[in-house]
GROMACS .gro file of C-alpha atoms in nm:
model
  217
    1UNK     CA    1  -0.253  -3.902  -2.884
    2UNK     CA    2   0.029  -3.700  -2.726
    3UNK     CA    3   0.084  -3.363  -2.655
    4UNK     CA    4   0.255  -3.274  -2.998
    5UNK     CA    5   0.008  -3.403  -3.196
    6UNK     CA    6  -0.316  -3.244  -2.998
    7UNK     CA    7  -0.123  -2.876  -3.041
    8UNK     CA    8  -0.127  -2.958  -3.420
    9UNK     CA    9  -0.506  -3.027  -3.413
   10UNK     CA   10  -0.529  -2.740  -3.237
   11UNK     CA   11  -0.353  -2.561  -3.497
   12UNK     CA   12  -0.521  -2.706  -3.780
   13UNK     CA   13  -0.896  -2.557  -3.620
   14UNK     CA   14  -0.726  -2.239  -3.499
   15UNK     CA   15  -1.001  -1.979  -3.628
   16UNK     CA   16  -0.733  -1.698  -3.598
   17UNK     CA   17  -0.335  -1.686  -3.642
   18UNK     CA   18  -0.279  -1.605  -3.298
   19UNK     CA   19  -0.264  -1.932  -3.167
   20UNK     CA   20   0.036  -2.058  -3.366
   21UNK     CA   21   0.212  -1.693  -3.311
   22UNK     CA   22   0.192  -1.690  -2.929
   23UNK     CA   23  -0.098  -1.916  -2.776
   24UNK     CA   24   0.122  -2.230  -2.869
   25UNK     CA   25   0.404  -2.126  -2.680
   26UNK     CA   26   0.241  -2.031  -2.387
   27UNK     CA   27   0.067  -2.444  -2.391
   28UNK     CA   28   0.436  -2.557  -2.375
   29UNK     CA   29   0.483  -2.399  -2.025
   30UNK     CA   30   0.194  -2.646  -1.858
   31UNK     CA   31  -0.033  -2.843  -2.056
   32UNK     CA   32   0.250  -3.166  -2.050
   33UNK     CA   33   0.268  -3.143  -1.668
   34UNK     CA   34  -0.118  -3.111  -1.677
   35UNK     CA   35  -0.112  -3.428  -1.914
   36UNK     CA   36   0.143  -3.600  -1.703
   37UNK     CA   37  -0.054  -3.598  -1.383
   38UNK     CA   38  -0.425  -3.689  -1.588
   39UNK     CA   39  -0.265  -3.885  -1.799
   40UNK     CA   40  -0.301  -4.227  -1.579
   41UNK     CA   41  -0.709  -4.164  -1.547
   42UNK     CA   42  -0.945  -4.425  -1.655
   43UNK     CA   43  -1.233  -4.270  -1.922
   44UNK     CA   44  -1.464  -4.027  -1.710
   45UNK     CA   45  -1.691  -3.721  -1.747
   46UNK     CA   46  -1.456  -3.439  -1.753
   47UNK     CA   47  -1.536  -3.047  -1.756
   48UNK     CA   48  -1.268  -2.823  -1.848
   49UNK     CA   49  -1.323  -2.430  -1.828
   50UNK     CA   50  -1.166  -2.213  -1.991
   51UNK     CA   51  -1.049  -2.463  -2.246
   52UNK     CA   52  -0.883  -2.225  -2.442
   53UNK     CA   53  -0.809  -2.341  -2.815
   54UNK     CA   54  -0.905  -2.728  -2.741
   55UNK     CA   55  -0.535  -2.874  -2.773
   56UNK     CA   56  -0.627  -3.054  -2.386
   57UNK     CA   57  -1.030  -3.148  -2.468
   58UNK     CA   58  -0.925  -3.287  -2.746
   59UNK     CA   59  -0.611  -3.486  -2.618
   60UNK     CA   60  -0.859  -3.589  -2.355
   61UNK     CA   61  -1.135  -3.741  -2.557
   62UNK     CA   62  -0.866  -3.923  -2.756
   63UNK     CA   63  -0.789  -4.141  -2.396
   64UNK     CA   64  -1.182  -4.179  -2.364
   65UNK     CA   65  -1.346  -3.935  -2.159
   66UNK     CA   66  -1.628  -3.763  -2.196
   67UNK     CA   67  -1.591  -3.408  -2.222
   68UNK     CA   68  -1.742  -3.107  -2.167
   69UNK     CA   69  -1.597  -2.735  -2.249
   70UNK     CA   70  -1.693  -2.397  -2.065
   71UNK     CA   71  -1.609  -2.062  -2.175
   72UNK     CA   72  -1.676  -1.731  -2.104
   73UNK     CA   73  -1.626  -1.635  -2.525
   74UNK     CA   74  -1.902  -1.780  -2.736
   75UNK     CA   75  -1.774  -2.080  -2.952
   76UNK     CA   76  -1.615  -1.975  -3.269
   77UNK     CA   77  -1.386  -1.728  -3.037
   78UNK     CA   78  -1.125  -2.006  -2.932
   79UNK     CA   79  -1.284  -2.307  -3.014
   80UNK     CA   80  -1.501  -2.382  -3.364
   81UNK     CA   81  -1.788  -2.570  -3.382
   82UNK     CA   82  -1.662  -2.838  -3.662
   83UNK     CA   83  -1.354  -2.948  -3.395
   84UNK     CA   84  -1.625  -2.959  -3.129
   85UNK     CA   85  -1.847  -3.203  -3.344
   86UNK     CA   86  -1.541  -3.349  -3.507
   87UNK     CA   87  -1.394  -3.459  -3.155
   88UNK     CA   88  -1.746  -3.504  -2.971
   89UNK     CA   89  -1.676  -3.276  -2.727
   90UNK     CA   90  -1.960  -3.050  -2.605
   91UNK     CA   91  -1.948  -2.641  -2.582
   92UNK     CA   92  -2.139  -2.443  -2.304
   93UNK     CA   93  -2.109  -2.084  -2.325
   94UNK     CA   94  -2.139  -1.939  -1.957
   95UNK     CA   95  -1.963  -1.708  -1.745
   96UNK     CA   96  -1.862  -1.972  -1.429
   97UNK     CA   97  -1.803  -1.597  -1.226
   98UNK     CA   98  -2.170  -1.569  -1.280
   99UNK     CA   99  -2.339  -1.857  -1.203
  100UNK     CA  100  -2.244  -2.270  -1.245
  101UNK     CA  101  -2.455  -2.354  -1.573
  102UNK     CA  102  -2.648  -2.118  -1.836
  103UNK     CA  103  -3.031  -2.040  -1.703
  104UNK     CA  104  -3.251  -2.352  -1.749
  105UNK     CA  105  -2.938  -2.578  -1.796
  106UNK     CA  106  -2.874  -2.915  -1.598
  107UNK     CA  107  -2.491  -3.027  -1.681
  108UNK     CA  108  -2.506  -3.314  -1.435
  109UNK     CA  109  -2.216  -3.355  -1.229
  110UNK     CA  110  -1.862  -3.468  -1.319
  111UNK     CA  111  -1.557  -3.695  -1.184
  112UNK     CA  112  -1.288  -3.397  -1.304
  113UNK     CA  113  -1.277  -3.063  -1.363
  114UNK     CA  114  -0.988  -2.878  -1.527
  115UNK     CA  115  -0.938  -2.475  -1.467
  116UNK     CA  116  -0.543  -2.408  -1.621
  117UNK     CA  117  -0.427  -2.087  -1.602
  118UNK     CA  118  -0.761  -1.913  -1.546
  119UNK     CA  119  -0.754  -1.777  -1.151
  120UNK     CA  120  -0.542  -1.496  -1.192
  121UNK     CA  121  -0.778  -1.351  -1.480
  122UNK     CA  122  -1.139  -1.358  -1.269
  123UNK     CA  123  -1.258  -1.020  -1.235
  124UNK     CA  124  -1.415  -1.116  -0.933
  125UNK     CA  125  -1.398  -1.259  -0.591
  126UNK     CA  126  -1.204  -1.603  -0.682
  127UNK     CA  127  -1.367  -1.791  -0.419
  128UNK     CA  128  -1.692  -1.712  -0.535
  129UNK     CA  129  -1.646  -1.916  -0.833
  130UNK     CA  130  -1.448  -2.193  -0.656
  131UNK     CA  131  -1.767  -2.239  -0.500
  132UNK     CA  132  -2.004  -2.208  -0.826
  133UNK     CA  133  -1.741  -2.501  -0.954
  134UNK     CA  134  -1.811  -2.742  -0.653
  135UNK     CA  135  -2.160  -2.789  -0.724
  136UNK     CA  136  -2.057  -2.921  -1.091
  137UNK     CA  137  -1.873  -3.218  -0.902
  138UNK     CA  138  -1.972  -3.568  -0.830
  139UNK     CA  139  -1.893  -3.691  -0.498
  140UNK     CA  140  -1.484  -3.755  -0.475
  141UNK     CA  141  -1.450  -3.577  -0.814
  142UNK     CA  142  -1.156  -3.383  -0.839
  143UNK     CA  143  -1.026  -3.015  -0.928
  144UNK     CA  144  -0.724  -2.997  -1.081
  145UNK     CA  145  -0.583  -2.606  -1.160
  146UNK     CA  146  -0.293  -2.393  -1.215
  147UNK     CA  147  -0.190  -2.054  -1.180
  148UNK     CA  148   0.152  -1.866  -1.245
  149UNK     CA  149   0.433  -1.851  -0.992
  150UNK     CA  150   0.425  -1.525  -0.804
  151UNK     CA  151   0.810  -1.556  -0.789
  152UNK     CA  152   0.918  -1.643  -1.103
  153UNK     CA  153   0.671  -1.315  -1.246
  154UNK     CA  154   0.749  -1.056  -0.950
  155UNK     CA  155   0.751  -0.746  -1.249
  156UNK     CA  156   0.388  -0.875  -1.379
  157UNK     CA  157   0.145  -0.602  -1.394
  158UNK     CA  158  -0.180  -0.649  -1.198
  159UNK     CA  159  -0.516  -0.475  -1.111
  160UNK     CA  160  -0.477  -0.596  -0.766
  161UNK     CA  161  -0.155  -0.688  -0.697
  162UNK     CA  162  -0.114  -1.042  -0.460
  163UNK     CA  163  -0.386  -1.062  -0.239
  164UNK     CA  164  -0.701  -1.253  -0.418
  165UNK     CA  165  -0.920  -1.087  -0.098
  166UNK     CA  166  -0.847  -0.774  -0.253
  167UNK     CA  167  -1.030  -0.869  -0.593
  168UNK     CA  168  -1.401  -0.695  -0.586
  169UNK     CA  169  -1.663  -0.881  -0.511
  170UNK     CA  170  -1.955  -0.989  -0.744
  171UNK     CA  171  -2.123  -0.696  -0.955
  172UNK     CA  172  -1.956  -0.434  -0.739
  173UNK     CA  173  -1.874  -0.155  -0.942
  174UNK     CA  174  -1.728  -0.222  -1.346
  175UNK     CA  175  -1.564  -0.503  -1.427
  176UNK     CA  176  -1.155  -0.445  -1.444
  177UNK     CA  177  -1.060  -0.473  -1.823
  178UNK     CA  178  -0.665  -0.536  -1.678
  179UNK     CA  179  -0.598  -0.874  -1.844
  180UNK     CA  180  -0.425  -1.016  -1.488
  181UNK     CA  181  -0.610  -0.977  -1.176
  182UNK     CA  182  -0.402  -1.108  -0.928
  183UNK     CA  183  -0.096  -1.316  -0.862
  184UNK     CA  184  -0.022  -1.585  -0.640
  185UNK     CA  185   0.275  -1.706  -0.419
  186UNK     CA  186   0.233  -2.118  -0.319
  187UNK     CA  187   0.062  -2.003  -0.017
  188UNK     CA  188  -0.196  -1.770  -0.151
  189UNK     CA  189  -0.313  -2.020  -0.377
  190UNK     CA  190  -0.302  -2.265  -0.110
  191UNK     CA  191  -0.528  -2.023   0.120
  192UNK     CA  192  -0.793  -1.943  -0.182
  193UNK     CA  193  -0.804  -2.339  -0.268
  194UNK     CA  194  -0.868  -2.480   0.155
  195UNK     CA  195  -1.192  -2.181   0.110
  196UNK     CA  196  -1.375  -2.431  -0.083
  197UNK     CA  197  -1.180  -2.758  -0.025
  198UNK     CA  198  -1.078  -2.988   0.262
  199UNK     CA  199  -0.797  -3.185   0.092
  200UNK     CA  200  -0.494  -2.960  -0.155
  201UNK     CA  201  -0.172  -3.067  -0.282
  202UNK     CA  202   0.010  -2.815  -0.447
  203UNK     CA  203   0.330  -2.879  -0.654
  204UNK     CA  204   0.545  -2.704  -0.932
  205UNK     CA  205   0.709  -2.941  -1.204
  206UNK     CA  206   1.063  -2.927  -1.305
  207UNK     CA  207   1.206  -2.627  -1.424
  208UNK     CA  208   0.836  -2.482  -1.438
  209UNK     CA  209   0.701  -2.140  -1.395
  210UNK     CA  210   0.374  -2.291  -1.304
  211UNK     CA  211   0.197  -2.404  -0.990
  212UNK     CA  212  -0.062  -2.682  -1.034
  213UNK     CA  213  -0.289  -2.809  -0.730
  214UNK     CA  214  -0.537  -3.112  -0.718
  215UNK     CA  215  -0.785  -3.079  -0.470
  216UNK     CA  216  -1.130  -3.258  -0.317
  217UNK     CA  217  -1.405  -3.115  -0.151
   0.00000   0.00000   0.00000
């Protein structure tokens, strides 16, 4: 399966018209530099959170992995149930800002995890859930991530502007309802990364917008 063909199964199990009016667009930016640098991985157990409307689970279970989804929104929101069960893929509903898994739950630990385009929306200290996603992976698993380029979105509106240290920390005070948190500059994202892992490589594709990072505890 390529690229194309997962944002047309995406389509197909969108539950709202939002994803073909804007969502779809947005995939275009990252998700083929995201399935560029996976794409050479033998099958493995893969988490991916904030998985959005499913166009990369579903792209991944079609090369053999086993995959797992975590969101914050309950399933139904992105995500439907029938493309879960259609595609095998499995849907936890937890907040990873809270805690790792839901109360009671044992996800085992996995080879990959996936967090696109997620950082710059956490409400909370970022680090704090860089270390809640740690304990999720097997030894010499991997974290692969993204975030927007600070330069390339300089006017971007934030709650706290470019410093992630500045972000609250955990249940102190309301949550900010601002849809972007923070932004981050290659270095920034570099510094929030080496808080929770020894080895980082950050790079930005081609004619990008987007920084992506693969990193090892």
């Amino acid at each position: 399966m390529d690229f194309d063909k997962a944002q047309l199964i995406a389509s197909a199990n969108a539950p709202s018209p939002y994803y073909d009016a804007e969502y779809r667009a947005m995939e275009r930016m990252y998700l083929p530099a995201l399935f560029n640098t996976i794409g050479d991985l033998t099958p493995r157990r893969v988490l991916e959170i904030g998985p959005g409307w499913g166009t990369t689970a579903v792209w991944l279970r079609s090369r053999g992995h086993d995959v797992t989804v975590m969101d914050l929104m309950p399933i139904g929101t992105f995500m439907t149930e029938s493309m879960c069960d259609e595609f095998g893929i499995r849907f936890v509903h937890n907040d990873i800002e809270d805690r790792p898994v839901p109360d009671g739950t044992d996800m085992g630990t996995f080879d990959l995890v996936i967090m696109t385009q997620v950082i710059p929306h956490l409400a909370w200290r970022p680090d704090r859930t860089l270390g809640h996603i740690v304990t999720l992976m097997a030894p010499e698993a991997e974290f692969v991530t993204s975030v927007l380029d600070l330069k390339d979105y300089r006017d971007l509106d934030t709650a706290f502007g470019t410093d992630w240290t500045q972000v609250p920390e955990w249940g102190s005070g309301d949550r900010n309802e601002e849809v972007v948190k923070c932004m981050y500059s290659k270095s920034d994202f570099r510094r929030l990364l080496r808080t929770t892992f020894s080895k980082v490589k950050i790079w930005k594709p081609f004619r990008s917008t987007v920084l992506f990072a693969r990193a090892k505890v």
